[in-house]
Coordinates of C-alpha atoms and ligand atoms in Angstrom, one line a residue:
M871 CA 54.9 -36.1 105.8
N872 CA 58.3 -35.6 104.1
L873 CA 57.8 -32.0 103.1
E874 CA 61.1 -31.7 101.2
Y875 CA 60.0 -34.5 99.0
F876 CA 56.5 -33.2 98.6
Y877 CA 57.7 -29.8 97.5
R878 CA 60.2 -31.2 95.1
Q879 CA 57.7 -33.4 93.4
L880 CA 55.0 -30.8 93.4
Y881 CA 57.2 -28.0 92.0
H882 CA 58.6 -30.3 89.3
W883 CA 55.0 -31.1 88.2
W884 CA 54.2 -27.4 88.2
E885 CA 57.1 -26.6 85.9
Q886 CA 56.0 -29.2 83.5
N887 CA 52.3 -28.5 83.5
K888 CA 51.5 -25.0 84.5
R889 CA 49.2 -23.0 82.2
E890 CA 50.4 -19.6 80.9
L891 CA 47.8 -17.1 82.2
P892 CA 48.0 -13.4 81.9
W893 CA 47.8 -12.7 85.6
R894 CA 50.6 -15.1 86.3
D895 CA 53.5 -13.2 84.8
T896 CA 52.9 -10.1 87.1
E897 CA 53.4 -9.1 90.7
D898 CA 51.1 -6.2 90.3
G899 CA 48.6 -6.3 93.2
Y900 CA 45.8 -4.6 91.2
R901 CA 46.0 -7.1 88.3
I902 CA 46.2 -10.1 90.7
W903 CA 43.2 -8.8 92.8
L904 CA 41.2 -8.2 89.6
S905 CA 41.9 -11.8 88.4
E906 CA 41.1 -13.4 91.7
I907 CA 37.8 -11.6 92.0
I908 CA 36.8 -12.5 88.4
L909 CA 37.9 -16.1 88.9
Q910 CA 35.7 -16.7 91.9
Q911 CA 32.8 -18.9 90.7
T912 CA 34.1 -18.6 87.1
R913 CA 36.0 -20.9 84.8
V914 CA 39.4 -19.8 83.7
Q915 CA 38.5 -19.6 80.1
Q916 CA 35.5 -17.4 80.6
G917 CA 37.4 -15.3 83.3
M918 CA 40.3 -14.6 80.9
E919 CA 38.0 -12.8 78.5
Y920 CA 36.6 -10.6 81.2
Y921 CA 40.0 -10.0 82.8
M922 CA 41.5 -8.8 79.5
R923 CA 38.4 -6.5 78.9
F924 CA 38.7 -5.0 82.4
I925 CA 42.5 -4.5 82.2
N926 CA 42.3 -2.9 78.8
R927 CA 39.5 -0.6 79.9
W928 CA 40.7 0.1 83.5
P929 CA 44.5 -0.6 83.7
D930 CA 44.8 0.5 87.2
V931 CA 43.0 1.3 90.5
E932 CA 42.7 5.0 89.7
A933 CA 41.0 4.3 86.4
L934 CA 38.6 1.8 87.9
A935 CA 37.7 4.2 90.7
Q936 CA 36.8 6.8 88.2
A937 CA 34.4 4.5 86.4
D938 CA 30.7 4.8 86.9
E939 CA 29.2 1.7 88.8
Q940 CA 26.8 1.1 85.9
E941 CA 29.7 0.9 83.5
V942 CA 31.5 -1.7 85.7
L943 CA 28.3 -3.7 86.0
R944 CA 27.8 -3.6 82.3
E945 CA 31.4 -5.0 81.6
W946 CA 30.6 -7.6 84.2
Q947 CA 27.4 -8.6 82.4
G948 CA 27.1 -12.4 82.0
L949 CA 29.5 -13.4 84.8
G950 CA 26.9 -13.5 87.5
Y951 CA 27.4 -12.8 91.2
Y952 CA 27.3 -9.1 90.6
S953 CA 28.2 -8.2 94.2
R954 CA 31.8 -9.0 93.1
A955 CA 31.7 -6.2 90.6
R956 CA 30.1 -3.8 93.0
N957 CA 32.7 -4.6 95.7
L958 CA 35.5 -4.3 93.2
H959 CA 34.4 -0.8 92.3
K960 CA 33.7 0.2 95.9
A961 CA 37.2 -1.0 97.0
A962 CA 38.9 0.9 94.2
R963 CA 37.1 4.1 95.2
Q964 CA 38.0 3.5 98.9
M965 CA 41.7 3.1 97.9
V966 CA 41.7 6.3 96.0
E967 CA 39.8 8.2 98.8
K968 CA 42.3 6.9 101.3
G969 CA 45.2 8.0 99.1
T970 CA 48.7 7.4 100.4
P971 CA 49.9 7.0 104.0
S972 CA 50.8 10.7 104.0
G973 CA 47.3 11.8 103.0
P974 CA 44.9 12.2 100.1
L975 CA 46.3 11.7 96.5
S976 CA 47.5 14.8 94.9
R977 CA 47.6 15.4 91.2
G978 CA 49.6 12.7 89.4
E979 CA 50.1 10.6 92.6
R980 CA 49.3 6.9 92.4
V981 CA 47.5 4.8 94.9
I982 CA 49.6 2.4 96.9
F983 CA 47.9 -0.9 96.6
P984 CA 47.4 -2.7 100.0
Q985 CA 50.5 -4.7 100.8
T986 CA 49.7 -6.6 104.0
Y987 CA 47.3 -9.5 104.5
D988 CA 45.2 -7.4 107.0
E989 CA 44.9 -4.4 104.6
L990 CA 43.9 -6.7 101.8
R991 CA 41.4 -8.6 104.0
A992 CA 39.8 -5.3 104.9
L993 CA 38.9 -4.5 101.3
P994 CA 35.2 -5.0 100.4
G995 CA 34.7 -8.4 98.8
V996 CA 38.0 -9.9 99.9
G997 CA 37.8 -13.0 102.1
D998 CA 40.5 -15.2 103.5
Y999 CA 41.2 -17.0 100.2
T1000 CA 41.5 -13.8 98.2
A1001 CA 43.7 -12.0 100.7
G1002 CA 46.0 -15.0 100.9
A1003 CA 46.2 -15.3 97.1
I1004 CA 47.1 -11.7 96.6
A1005 CA 49.5 -11.6 99.6
S1006 CA 51.4 -14.6 98.3
F1007 CA 51.2 -14.0 94.5
A1008 CA 52.0 -10.2 94.6
Y1009 CA 54.3 -10.0 97.7
N1010 CA 55.4 -13.6 98.3
L1011 CA 54.0 -13.4 101.9
P1012 CA 53.5 -16.8 103.7
Y1013 CA 49.7 -17.0 103.7
P1014 CA 47.8 -20.0 102.3
A1015 CA 45.3 -19.5 99.5
M1016 CA 42.6 -22.2 100.1
D1017 CA 40.3 -22.4 97.0
G1018 CA 38.1 -25.4 96.3
N1019 CA 40.9 -27.2 94.4
V1020 CA 43.2 -26.8 97.4
Y1021 CA 40.6 -28.0 99.9
R1022 CA 40.3 -31.2 97.7
V1023 CA 44.0 -31.8 97.5
V1024 CA 44.5 -31.3 101.2
A1025 CA 41.5 -33.5 102.1
R1026 CA 43.1 -36.3 99.9
L1027 CA 46.6 -35.8 100.9
T1028 CA 45.8 -36.0 104.6
D1029 CA 42.8 -38.4 104.3
C1030 CA 40.5 -36.0 106.1
S1031 CA 36.8 -36.8 106.1
E1032 CA 35.7 -33.8 108.0
A1033 CA 33.3 -31.6 105.9
F1034 CA 35.5 -28.7 104.7
D1035 CA 32.6 -26.2 104.3
T1036 CA 31.6 -26.0 108.0
T1037 CA 33.1 -23.6 110.5
A1038 CA 34.9 -26.4 112.3
G1039 CA 36.0 -28.0 109.0
K1040 CA 37.5 -24.7 107.7
K1041 CA 39.5 -24.3 110.9
L1042 CA 40.8 -27.8 110.7
F1043 CA 41.7 -27.5 107.0
H1044 CA 43.4 -24.1 107.7
Q1045 CA 45.6 -25.8 110.3
K1046 CA 46.4 -28.5 107.8
I1047 CA 47.4 -26.1 105.0
E1048 CA 49.5 -24.1 107.5
Q1049 CA 51.5 -27.2 108.2
L1050 CA 51.9 -27.9 104.5
L1051 CA 52.7 -24.4 103.4
D1052 CA 56.2 -23.7 102.1
R1053 CA 57.0 -20.6 104.0
E1054 CA 60.2 -19.9 102.0
Q1055 CA 58.3 -20.0 98.7
P1056 CA 54.7 -19.2 99.3
R1057 CA 54.1 -17.8 95.9
L1058 CA 55.3 -20.9 94.2
F1059 CA 53.6 -23.3 96.7
N1060 CA 50.2 -21.7 96.3
S1061 CA 50.4 -21.5 92.5
A1062 CA 51.5 -25.1 92.3
I1063 CA 49.0 -26.7 94.7
M1064 CA 46.1 -24.7 93.2
E1065 CA 47.1 -25.7 89.7
F1066 CA 47.7 -29.3 90.7
G1067 CA 44.1 -29.4 92.1
A1068 CA 42.7 -27.7 89.0
L1069 CA 44.4 -29.9 86.5
Y1070 CA 45.4 -33.2 88.0
C1071 CA 43.9 -34.1 91.4
T1072 CA 40.4 -33.3 90.0
P1073 CA 37.0 -34.3 91.4
S1074 CA 36.7 -37.3 89.2
L1075 CA 40.4 -38.5 89.4
T1076 CA 40.1 -40.0 85.9
D1077 CA 42.3 -39.3 83.0
S1078 CA 40.1 -37.7 80.3
E1079 CA 41.8 -39.6 77.5
T1080 CA 42.2 -43.1 78.9
G1081 CA 39.6 -43.1 81.6
A1082 CA 42.2 -44.6 84.1
C1083 CA 42.5 -43.3 87.7
V1084 CA 45.3 -40.7 87.7
C1085 CA 46.5 -41.7 91.2
E1086 CA 48.7 -44.5 89.9
R1087 CA 50.9 -42.0 87.9
C1088 CA 50.7 -39.2 90.5
V1089 CA 53.9 -37.7 91.5
I1090 CA 52.9 -37.3 95.1
K1091 CA 51.1 -40.6 95.7
E1092 CA 54.0 -41.7 98.0
V1093 CA 52.9 -39.0 100.5
C1094 CA 49.1 -39.1 99.8
E1095 CA 47.3 -40.7 102.6
G1096 CA 44.0 -40.8 100.7
Y1097 CA 45.7 -42.9 98.0
Q1098 CA 47.5 -45.1 100.5
H1099 CA 44.2 -45.7 102.4
H1100 CA 42.0 -46.0 99.2
T1101 CA 39.8 -43.2 100.3
A1102 CA 40.8 -40.5 97.8
E1103 CA 37.8 -40.9 95.6
L1104 CA 35.5 -40.3 98.5
L1105 CA 37.1 -37.0 99.4
P1106 CA 36.6 -34.2 100.0
V1107 CA 33.4 -34.3 102.1
R1108 CA 30.8 -31.4 102.0
K1109 CA 28.0 -30.6 104.4
P1110 CA 24.6 -31.5 103.0
R1111 CA 23.4 -28.7 100.7
P1112 CA 20.5 -26.6 101.8
Q1113 CA 17.3 -26.9 99.7
L1114 CA 17.0 -24.3 96.9
K1115 CA 14.3 -21.8 97.3
D1116 CA 11.9 -21.6 94.3
R1117 CA 10.9 -18.2 93.0
Y1118 CA 8.4 -17.3 90.2
L1119 CA 9.1 -14.2 88.2
N1120 CA 6.7 -12.8 85.6
Y1121 CA 8.3 -10.2 83.4
T1122 CA 6.3 -8.1 81.0
I1123 CA 8.2 -6.6 78.1
Y1124 CA 6.1 -3.7 76.9
L1125 CA 6.9 -2.6 73.4
S1126 CA 5.6 0.5 71.8
E1127 CA 6.7 2.5 68.8
Q1128 CA 7.6 6.1 69.5
D1129 CA 9.1 8.4 66.8
G1130 CA 10.1 5.4 64.7
E1131 CA 11.9 3.6 67.5
I1132 CA 10.7 0.6 69.5
C1133 CA 10.7 1.6 73.3
T1134 CA 10.2 -0.5 76.4
L1135 CA 10.0 0.0 80.2
I1136 CA 12.8 -1.1 82.5
H1137 CA 13.4 -0.6 86.2
Q1138 CA 16.5 -0.9 88.4
R1139 CA 16.5 -3.4 91.3
T1140 CA 17.3 -1.5 94.4
A1141 CA 16.4 -3.9 97.2
K1142 CA 19.0 -6.0 99.0
D1143 CA 18.2 -9.1 96.9
I1144 CA 19.6 -10.8 93.9
W1145 CA 20.9 -8.5 91.1
Q1146 CA 21.0 -5.4 93.2
H1147 CA 21.5 -2.3 91.0
L1148 CA 20.9 -4.2 87.7
W1149 CA 18.0 -3.4 85.4
E1150 CA 15.2 -5.5 84.2
F1151 CA 11.8 -5.5 82.6
V1152 CA 8.6 -4.9 84.5
L1153 CA 8.3 -7.7 87.1
E1154 CA 5.6 -9.3 89.1
E1155 CA 6.6 -12.0 91.5
S1156 CA 4.1 -14.8 92.2
E1157 CA 3.8 -17.4 94.9
N1158 CA 3.7 -21.0 93.5
H1159 CA 3.8 -20.8 89.7
V1160 CA 4.3 -18.4 86.9
L1161 CA 1.2 -16.6 85.8
A1162 CA -1.1 -17.7 82.9
L1163 CA -1.1 -15.5 79.8
H1164 CA -3.8 -14.6 77.3
K1165 CA -3.8 -17.0 74.3
G1166 CA -1.4 -16.0 71.6
T1167 CA 0.8 -13.8 73.8
P1168 CA 4.4 -14.4 72.7
Y1169 CA 6.6 -15.5 75.6
V1170 CA 9.6 -17.5 76.7
D1171 CA 10.0 -19.5 79.9
I1172 CA 13.5 -19.8 81.4
N1173 CA 14.6 -21.7 84.5
H1174 CA 17.8 -20.3 86.1
V1175 CA 19.6 -21.6 89.1
L1176 CA 21.6 -19.4 91.4
S1177 CA 23.5 -20.6 94.5
H1178 CA 20.4 -20.7 96.8
Q1179 CA 17.5 -20.1 94.5
R1180 CA 15.8 -21.7 91.6
L1181 CA 14.2 -19.1 89.4
H1182 CA 11.2 -19.9 87.2
A1183 CA 10.9 -16.9 84.9
R1184 CA 8.3 -16.1 82.2
F1185 CA 9.0 -13.2 79.8
A1186 CA 5.9 -12.1 78.0
I1187 CA 5.7 -9.5 75.2
C1188 CA 3.0 -6.9 75.3
R1189 CA 2.8 -4.7 72.2
T1190 CA 0.9 -1.5 72.9
D1191 CA 0.2 1.9 71.3
R1192 CA 1.2 3.7 74.5
L1193 CA 3.5 2.5 77.3
P1194 CA 1.7 2.4 80.7
Q1195 CA 2.7 4.6 83.5
I1196 CA 4.4 2.4 86.1
E1197 CA 6.1 4.0 89.1
G1198 CA 9.9 3.5 89.2
T1199 CA 10.2 2.5 85.5
R1200 CA 12.1 4.2 82.8
C1201 CA 11.3 4.3 79.1
V1202 CA 14.2 3.3 76.9
R1203 CA 14.7 2.5 73.3
L1204 CA 15.1 -1.2 72.7
S1205 CA 18.4 -0.4 70.8
E1206 CA 19.8 1.3 74.0
L1207 CA 19.3 -1.7 76.3
D1208 CA 23.0 -2.7 76.0
A1209 CA 23.8 0.4 77.8
Y1210 CA 22.2 -0.9 81.0
G1211 CA 23.6 -3.6 83.2
L1212 CA 21.2 -6.6 82.8
S1213 CA 21.1 -9.9 84.6
R1214 CA 22.2 -13.0 82.9
L1215 CA 18.6 -14.2 83.1
T1216 CA 17.4 -11.2 81.2
L1217 CA 20.2 -11.6 78.6
K1218 CA 19.2 -15.2 78.1
A1219 CA 15.5 -14.2 77.6
L1220 CA 16.5 -11.5 75.1
D1221 CA 18.6 -14.0 73.1
Q1222 CA 15.7 -16.4 72.9
L1223 CA 13.1 -13.7 72.0
R1224 CA 15.3 -12.3 69.3
A1225 CA 15.5 -15.8 67.8
T1226 CA 11.8 -16.7 68.2
A1227 CA 9.7 -13.5 68.4
G1228 CA 11.5 -11.3 65.8
F1229 CA 12.6 -9.0 68.6
Ligands
LIG2130 S1 47.5 -39.7 94.6 FE1 45.5 -39.2 93.7 S2 44.4 -38.3 95.4 FE2 46.5 -38.3 96.0 S3 47.3 -36.3 95.4 FE3 47.7 -37.7 93.7 S4 46.0 -37.5 92.3 FE4 45.3 -36.6 94.3

């Protein structure tokens, strides 16, 4: 491929089309790290809201490290994949504990944010992609940042039909991006190719206004093998998806009035499973279906899909004079629930119950 031509065209496109995003006008490693963790599995629009909230509340590593894990989970509420928030917090604490190269932080001293690929890669929750993104965006180091958009563009540019999400495929795509990477301007290259995949070389390849294929007007079609060989629309290739596991969750929302306040029981999930450390109502998990209820019991059913599991959840309300004694649960006022980190499923159920059951 004529790399000079490719870079020129791609950078010109970037200048004309890039979005102004708050984490783009900074070289602050902390801010870039935060944005990259939030944006994993999250749309930019939604991520922006969370990013601004986190930055306003915890403007630097030291502030984040001082936060309580529950506070961080609460701010994260609704984004899903809560291990990202736990790792973010854990990494901030590790950085503060590690201090500076000359020893622990003394009063008024600041953390030196990791500045090499290997140091970044060693942080909890930071994989190859995130380490490459921070290394290039913050320090202009020559590492690729292969997100889903970049895999797609590279598959099409090089007409590669190897599944990109297998071990062999990842290795092959890594070699390909290493050959394409602009080592003199890695920050610009990674920003431009990611944005190009996000906005132009999209999965559908169709112009949202006209419905026409965007390849005909693409600025790099001359060097795109997928376009030349008419295979672009079939790329990239994924390995077959594993079957989702079905789980049946039966929640009981006990409600009881105590001293003029409605109280309920919640417990914290501690097992190494989904939603570790989050809080939820009293749960009974069943085998093949959700459990039947007494006639007239108010409830909502919600189906919720996670990356490997399909959850069938039933939330039933049980009004009672006295809350039962259930080991591991905590009695809280309904009005205090917002102070606890709750899963997105529980939040959805609460929304529906508020609308239908006068919650
Ligand atoms: S020609 Fe089509 S497939 Fe190739 S890079 Fe451009 S938009 Fe993507």
